[in-house]
Amino acid sequence: MTAASEPNRVSRRSSRRADTTALPPRTITARTWADVCVIVVLSGIGMLGMSTAFTDAGYLLAGFGGIAVGTLLALIAARYRLPAVVTAVLAIFAYFLLGNAIAIPQQSIAYFVPTAQSLTGLAIGAVFGWSDLLTLHAPVSLPYYVNAVPYLAGWLVALISVTLASRWLIERQRTARRGAMVLIAPIALYLTGVLLGTDQPYFAAVRGIAFAALALVWLGWRRQAGERLAVGAGGPILRRKVLGTVVIVAIAATIGAVGGAAVAPAEPTRFVLREKVQPPFTPLNYPAPLAGFRHYTKDIDQKNLFTVSGLSDGQRLRLAAMDSYNGVIWKVAGAQAMTDGSGSFRLVSSKIPLPTTPFDHGSTSVLKVTVLDYHDVWIPDTGFATSITFGSGSAAPDPEGLRYNSATGTAVLTSGVTKGQTYTITAVNQKVPTDSVLEKIPTAAMQLPPVDDIPATVRAKALDIVAKQTTPIDRLRHLAEYLKSNGFFSHGTASDQAPSAAGQGADRMAEMVTSAHMVGDQEQYASLFAMMARSLGYPARVVMGFAPTVRSGGGPVTVTGDDVTAWVEVPFQGVGWIPFLPTPNNPDVPQDQTPKPKTEPQPQVRQPPRSETKKDDNLTATQVNDSKKKNAGLPFSLPAWAIAVGGGILVLLIIVLVPMIVVGIVKLRRRRRRRRDRGDRAVAWAWAELLDRLDELGYPRPMASTRGLVAEEVADHLPTEAAAGVTLLAVRTDQDVFSGIDIQPTRVDAAWQEADDVVAIAQREAGGRRRALSRYRLGAARRWAARLSAQSAAARDRRQK
């Protein structure tokens, strides 16, 4: 190369560098705007599928706001040709900055200024909001961050799809396959709306037809023709296009109707994820409520537990319904036993929908409860609640801890009910028909958790009692009346006439039916009646609660531990759960009148001391929750917002650092493998390492066949000093490889040092952004992508010819 050509080469190099680093803003064409509009409309149709999962239309603001934010960021990045990393960072920044006003404005200052709580909600909602939404009792409005789910979904779908349409699709030939790839994200959003919804779909057929028709029409009209037709044939071509569009719409209507019925059919065959996900609250982690029955009657029988106003005469308060028996105790079944049984508690907001199972609607009650000395997770309530609202103040609990089971009409507060709390319950009571009406109605066909270890004596006694009755209500009423008429009441306290052992075990139930006199309290009689009903094939559950005496003048009622009670409920078809009260009121147990035989005096003999003590049958085993003691050793606890922000930062660091670390390890292994070679091969590897490093910095890598040609083209894009080093290394590498002599280690070291010097100069001139991107690039991957692109271009040229 002559000295005269050197200035031309330098000027040529400078102009090429300017072309690659200072590209003008990309123009958003009309075709691209049409593509963006189609993506936004399809995403909106998919977003509407979540309507049945939310309480109000507030989620639509979050969902469509997320679509707008994602679309805007994608268009800005496309116009100014922003790199992928910069686009991702700006998109995450916009997600948090604009999400305060769009998704959770109540937690922001003036509805748009970010706060720690609003930023935490956006982070928590993005990670945990999906699982919370599936375990909420739909429709939902709590927790506050649940609106981050549609906001995130719309933001992510719009960001990906619009980016593909505005940057990837316009640079390639429009084919149906590439267009379908752009629609993957809106289709995923549509399916997400179906899976996160409820058994009642939101206009499934209409949305399915509209989505399919618009997608197919867009794919057909936006497909670029593979050949040019004569201008004079414009009329027939237009007619064929219009006719094809009509056919496509007809096909879309058919696919949408059939597909909508298949993906979102009518209840009960529709598949939704919330029916397959186990709720987070596990009642098996808490002591069975009925196990502490004697605690109320012996230890806190005179304590004022809470006051309640609005209670009617004869109305009972319920704590829990238990439909599982293991031979020892009646308990609340876990959610894994039945998704709609006594153990399925879902997080609810202040408004609670009525159960889907049929029941006769009776009167509506509004109870106001003030907690005194009551401490438990079970909330005293009545009927089927439609709303539960807690009072304000320092004692007010976190409403996100409220769980409700609409199948049993029971509520729990995971943080526990404590003194000073107040709450108001609005509930619809079960209307109980007369026995003459129930005689014509069978019991409901309901599958309850199993009841194990029912004694044979209990089964035989039940069959003997109802031998002459035929209808379910007659047999159940006769069974309850028999227990009330032939049994005697006793809590087993010192003031009671007859002793009464605690517990509901199978041996205790067998003792009641085999002893001369049945003695027990509500705990034993409810358990015995439920076991007898189950042995007869009737679904029955035990309910524990309170039955306070309501004064005729009304006013608040103070509930004490002595007001505790238990009863049994059996479902009747189309009517609901009918209560049965089998506990007798008679406390006078008859005394045995058999005269005792006279005894003759015997010589006194000193007896040895007793080696064992008599077990007190009246003592009730209790379960102690020592979870607080286990956690008492922690020196500190972090607030939820700090954990969420720290987790979000950690996730972001993982996303940024893990790929960089993996790529760095691969590069290090590549260099060590090449450096271990010897002789001319090691020198050739030094040249290959140089080209890979320059390729990863963003410098073009020609597909030439010789090192000299490659060095000449690469040098045009490098600074003068680095260009000279590349040319010199190419010449020396050719000499060492083709000389046929043994290359000394000193020459190998020199070749690698020259390659490292050129890379150092190139890195310094490349700038910070290109150096940062080079940490995520691999020369082998870029060569593979270049070959694939070249093959695609060649195939496209062959098709056009």
Short mmCIF file of C-alpha atoms in Angstrom, two decimals, residues 167-361:
data_model
loop_
_atom_site.label_atom_id
_atom_site.label_comp_id
_atom_site.label_asym_id
_atom_site.label_seq_id
_atom_site.Cartn_x
_atom_site.Cartn_y
_atom_site.Cartn_z
CA ARG A 167 -38.06 -2.84 14.30
CA TRP A 168 -38.02 -6.48 13.19
CA LEU A 169 -40.97 -6.83 10.85
CA ILE A 170 -40.20 -3.77 8.69
CA GLU A 171 -36.68 -5.00 7.89
CA ARG A 172 -37.81 -8.36 6.51
CA GLN A 173 -40.16 -9.71 3.94
CA ARG A 174 -43.68 -9.86 5.30
CA THR A 175 -44.79 -13.46 5.53
CA ALA A 176 -47.61 -15.09 7.45
CA ARG A 177 -45.09 -16.85 9.67
CA ARG A 178 -43.36 -13.61 10.71
CA GLY A 179 -46.70 -11.92 11.26
CA ALA A 180 -47.83 -14.79 13.45
CA MET A 181 -44.71 -14.37 15.60
CA VAL A 182 -45.75 -10.77 16.27
CA LEU A 183 -49.15 -12.02 17.47
CA ILE A 184 -47.73 -14.54 19.95
CA ALA A 185 -47.79 -12.07 22.88
CA PRO A 186 -51.42 -10.87 22.31
CA ILE A 187 -52.53 -14.51 22.00
CA ALA A 188 -50.77 -15.30 25.27
CA LEU A 189 -52.58 -12.35 26.90
CA TYR A 190 -55.92 -13.66 25.58
CA LEU A 191 -55.26 -17.10 27.07
CA THR A 192 -54.12 -15.50 30.34
CA GLY A 193 -57.45 -13.70 30.60
CA VAL A 194 -59.24 -17.02 30.17
CA LEU A 195 -57.12 -18.88 32.74
CA LEU A 196 -57.22 -16.12 35.36
CA GLY A 197 -60.96 -15.61 35.00
CA THR A 198 -63.84 -17.45 36.63
CA ASP A 199 -66.36 -20.09 35.61
CA GLN A 200 -68.47 -17.33 34.05
CA PRO A 201 -66.62 -16.12 30.91
CA TYR A 202 -66.86 -12.53 29.71
CA PHE A 203 -68.49 -12.65 26.24
CA ALA A 204 -66.27 -15.54 25.24
CA ALA A 205 -67.78 -16.10 21.78
CA VAL A 206 -67.83 -12.40 20.85
CA ARG A 207 -64.24 -11.84 21.94
CA GLY A 208 -63.05 -15.04 20.28
CA ILE A 209 -64.65 -14.15 16.94
CA ALA A 210 -63.37 -10.57 17.05
CA PHE A 211 -59.83 -11.65 17.95
CA ALA A 212 -59.64 -14.36 15.29
CA ALA A 213 -61.21 -12.18 12.55
CA LEU A 214 -58.92 -9.20 13.15
CA ALA A 215 -55.80 -11.38 13.40
CA LEU A 216 -56.55 -13.32 10.21
CA VAL A 217 -57.49 -10.22 8.22
CA TRP A 218 -54.28 -8.49 9.33
CA LEU A 219 -52.18 -11.50 8.41
CA GLY A 220 -53.79 -11.66 4.98
CA TRP A 221 -53.71 -7.96 4.05
CA ARG A 222 -50.25 -7.21 5.43
CA ARG A 223 -48.54 -10.11 3.69
CA GLN A 224 -46.19 -8.77 1.06
CA ALA A 225 -46.75 -10.22 -2.38
CA GLY A 226 -43.92 -12.33 -3.78
CA GLU A 227 -44.30 -10.99 -7.34
CA ARG A 228 -45.46 -7.82 -9.10
CA LEU A 229 -48.64 -7.92 -11.18
CA ALA A 230 -49.69 -5.71 -14.06
CA VAL A 231 -51.22 -2.37 -13.20
CA GLY A 232 -54.17 -3.05 -15.41
CA ALA A 233 -55.14 -6.01 -13.27
CA GLY A 234 -55.79 -3.80 -10.26
CA GLY A 235 -59.57 -4.24 -10.40
CA PRO A 236 -59.61 -8.06 -10.36
CA ILE A 237 -56.90 -8.11 -7.71
CA LEU A 238 -58.92 -5.78 -5.48
CA ARG A 239 -62.04 -7.89 -5.94
CA ARG A 240 -60.07 -11.04 -5.10
CA LYS A 241 -58.68 -9.36 -1.99
CA VAL A 242 -62.12 -8.25 -0.82
CA LEU A 243 -63.56 -11.71 -1.47
CA GLY A 244 -60.64 -13.29 0.36
CA THR A 245 -61.21 -10.97 3.30
CA VAL A 246 -64.88 -11.99 3.49
CA VAL A 247 -63.85 -15.65 3.45
CA ILE A 248 -61.27 -14.99 6.16
CA VAL A 249 -63.84 -13.24 8.36
CA ALA A 250 -66.25 -16.16 7.91
CA ILE A 251 -63.52 -18.63 8.85
CA ALA A 252 -62.59 -16.44 11.81
CA ALA A 253 -66.19 -16.38 13.00
CA THR A 254 -66.35 -20.17 12.85
CA ILE A 255 -62.99 -20.60 14.55
CA GLY A 256 -63.87 -17.99 17.16
CA ALA A 257 -67.23 -19.58 17.97
CA VAL A 258 -65.88 -23.12 18.14
CA GLY A 259 -62.62 -22.09 19.81
CA GLY A 260 -64.38 -19.79 22.26
CA ALA A 261 -66.71 -22.58 23.29
CA ALA A 262 -63.76 -24.97 23.66
CA VAL A 263 -61.40 -22.64 25.52
CA ALA A 264 -64.05 -20.81 27.53
CA PRO A 265 -67.13 -23.05 27.67
CA ALA A 266 -70.03 -22.52 30.01
CA GLU A 267 -69.88 -23.58 33.63
CA PRO A 268 -69.04 -26.16 34.92
CA THR A 269 -66.75 -27.53 32.17
CA ARG A 270 -64.66 -24.38 31.79
CA PHE A 271 -61.04 -24.75 32.91
CA VAL A 272 -59.71 -21.92 35.08
CA LEU A 273 -56.50 -21.97 37.08
CA ARG A 274 -58.07 -20.67 40.29
CA GLU A 275 -60.00 -23.94 40.61
CA LYS A 276 -56.73 -25.92 40.44
CA VAL A 277 -54.58 -23.82 42.77
CA GLN A 278 -54.52 -24.59 46.47
CA PRO A 279 -55.26 -21.52 48.61
CA PRO A 280 -52.35 -20.23 50.70
CA PHE A 281 -54.18 -20.50 54.06
CA THR A 282 -53.81 -23.99 55.53
CA PRO A 283 -56.21 -24.61 58.44
CA LEU A 284 -54.38 -27.83 59.33
CA ASN A 285 -51.61 -25.64 60.72
CA TYR A 286 -53.98 -24.45 63.45
CA PRO A 287 -55.54 -26.46 66.31
CA ALA A 288 -58.91 -28.01 65.47
CA PRO A 289 -61.60 -25.67 66.88
CA LEU A 290 -63.66 -28.45 68.43
CA ALA A 291 -60.60 -29.71 70.36
CA GLY A 292 -60.80 -26.65 72.59
CA PHE A 293 -64.50 -27.01 73.40
CA ARG A 294 -63.92 -27.87 77.08
CA HIS A 295 -61.55 -24.89 77.35
CA TYR A 296 -64.54 -22.62 76.83
CA THR A 297 -66.80 -24.48 79.28
CA LYS A 298 -64.21 -24.93 82.07
CA ASP A 299 -61.54 -22.22 81.85
CA ILE A 300 -63.22 -19.16 80.33
CA ASP A 301 -66.89 -19.93 80.90
CA GLN A 302 -67.38 -16.63 82.77
CA LYS A 303 -65.13 -14.43 80.61
CA ASN A 304 -66.66 -11.85 78.30
CA LEU A 305 -65.33 -12.82 74.88
CA PHE A 306 -67.00 -10.19 72.69
CA THR A 307 -70.15 -8.14 72.34
CA VAL A 308 -72.42 -8.33 69.32
CA SER A 309 -75.39 -6.21 68.27
CA GLY A 310 -77.97 -7.04 65.62
CA LEU A 311 -78.40 -10.66 66.70
CA SER A 312 -81.93 -12.10 66.56
CA ASP A 313 -83.49 -14.43 69.11
CA GLY A 314 -82.36 -18.00 68.49
CA GLN A 315 -79.69 -16.95 66.00
CA ARG A 316 -76.34 -18.67 66.43
CA LEU A 317 -72.82 -17.47 65.66
CA ARG A 318 -70.51 -19.90 63.89
CA LEU A 319 -66.77 -20.30 64.21
CA ALA A 320 -65.92 -23.24 61.99
CA ALA A 321 -67.47 -26.14 60.09
CA MET A 322 -65.69 -29.51 60.30
CA ASP A 323 -66.39 -32.25 57.77
CA SER A 324 -63.43 -34.61 58.28
CA TYR A 325 -63.03 -37.23 61.04
CA ASN A 326 -59.92 -39.32 61.67
CA GLY A 327 -61.19 -41.49 64.50
CA VAL A 328 -59.99 -39.02 67.13
CA ILE A 329 -61.41 -35.60 66.34
CA TRP A 330 -63.57 -33.71 63.87
CA LYS A 331 -61.43 -31.20 62.02
CA VAL A 332 -61.35 -28.80 59.09
CA ALA A 333 -60.19 -30.71 56.02
CA GLY A 334 -57.17 -29.47 54.15
CA ALA A 335 -57.64 -27.84 50.75
CA GLN A 336 -55.98 -30.84 49.10
CA ALA A 337 -58.93 -33.02 50.16
CA MET A 338 -61.56 -30.84 48.47
CA THR A 339 -61.22 -27.55 46.61
CA ASP A 340 -64.65 -26.42 47.86
CA GLY A 341 -64.68 -28.15 51.26
CA SER A 342 -64.21 -26.84 54.76
CA GLY A 343 -60.49 -26.19 54.24
CA SER A 344 -60.69 -24.01 51.12
CA PHE A 345 -60.25 -20.45 52.35
CA ARG A 346 -59.62 -17.65 49.87
CA LEU A 347 -58.47 -14.10 50.38
CA VAL A 348 -61.41 -11.74 49.94
CA SER A 349 -62.02 -8.03 49.99
CA SER A 350 -64.66 -6.25 52.03
CA LYS A 351 -67.31 -7.42 49.53
CA ILE A 352 -67.91 -11.17 49.37
CA PRO A 353 -70.00 -12.89 46.68
CA LEU A 354 -72.61 -15.39 47.77
CA PRO A 355 -71.83 -19.10 47.29
CA THR A 356 -72.64 -20.72 43.98
CA THR A 357 -74.29 -23.69 45.69
CA PRO A 358 -78.08 -23.25 45.92
CA PHE A 359 -79.70 -22.32 49.21
CA ASP A 360 -82.94 -20.66 50.31
CA HIS A 361 -82.25 -16.98 50.96
#
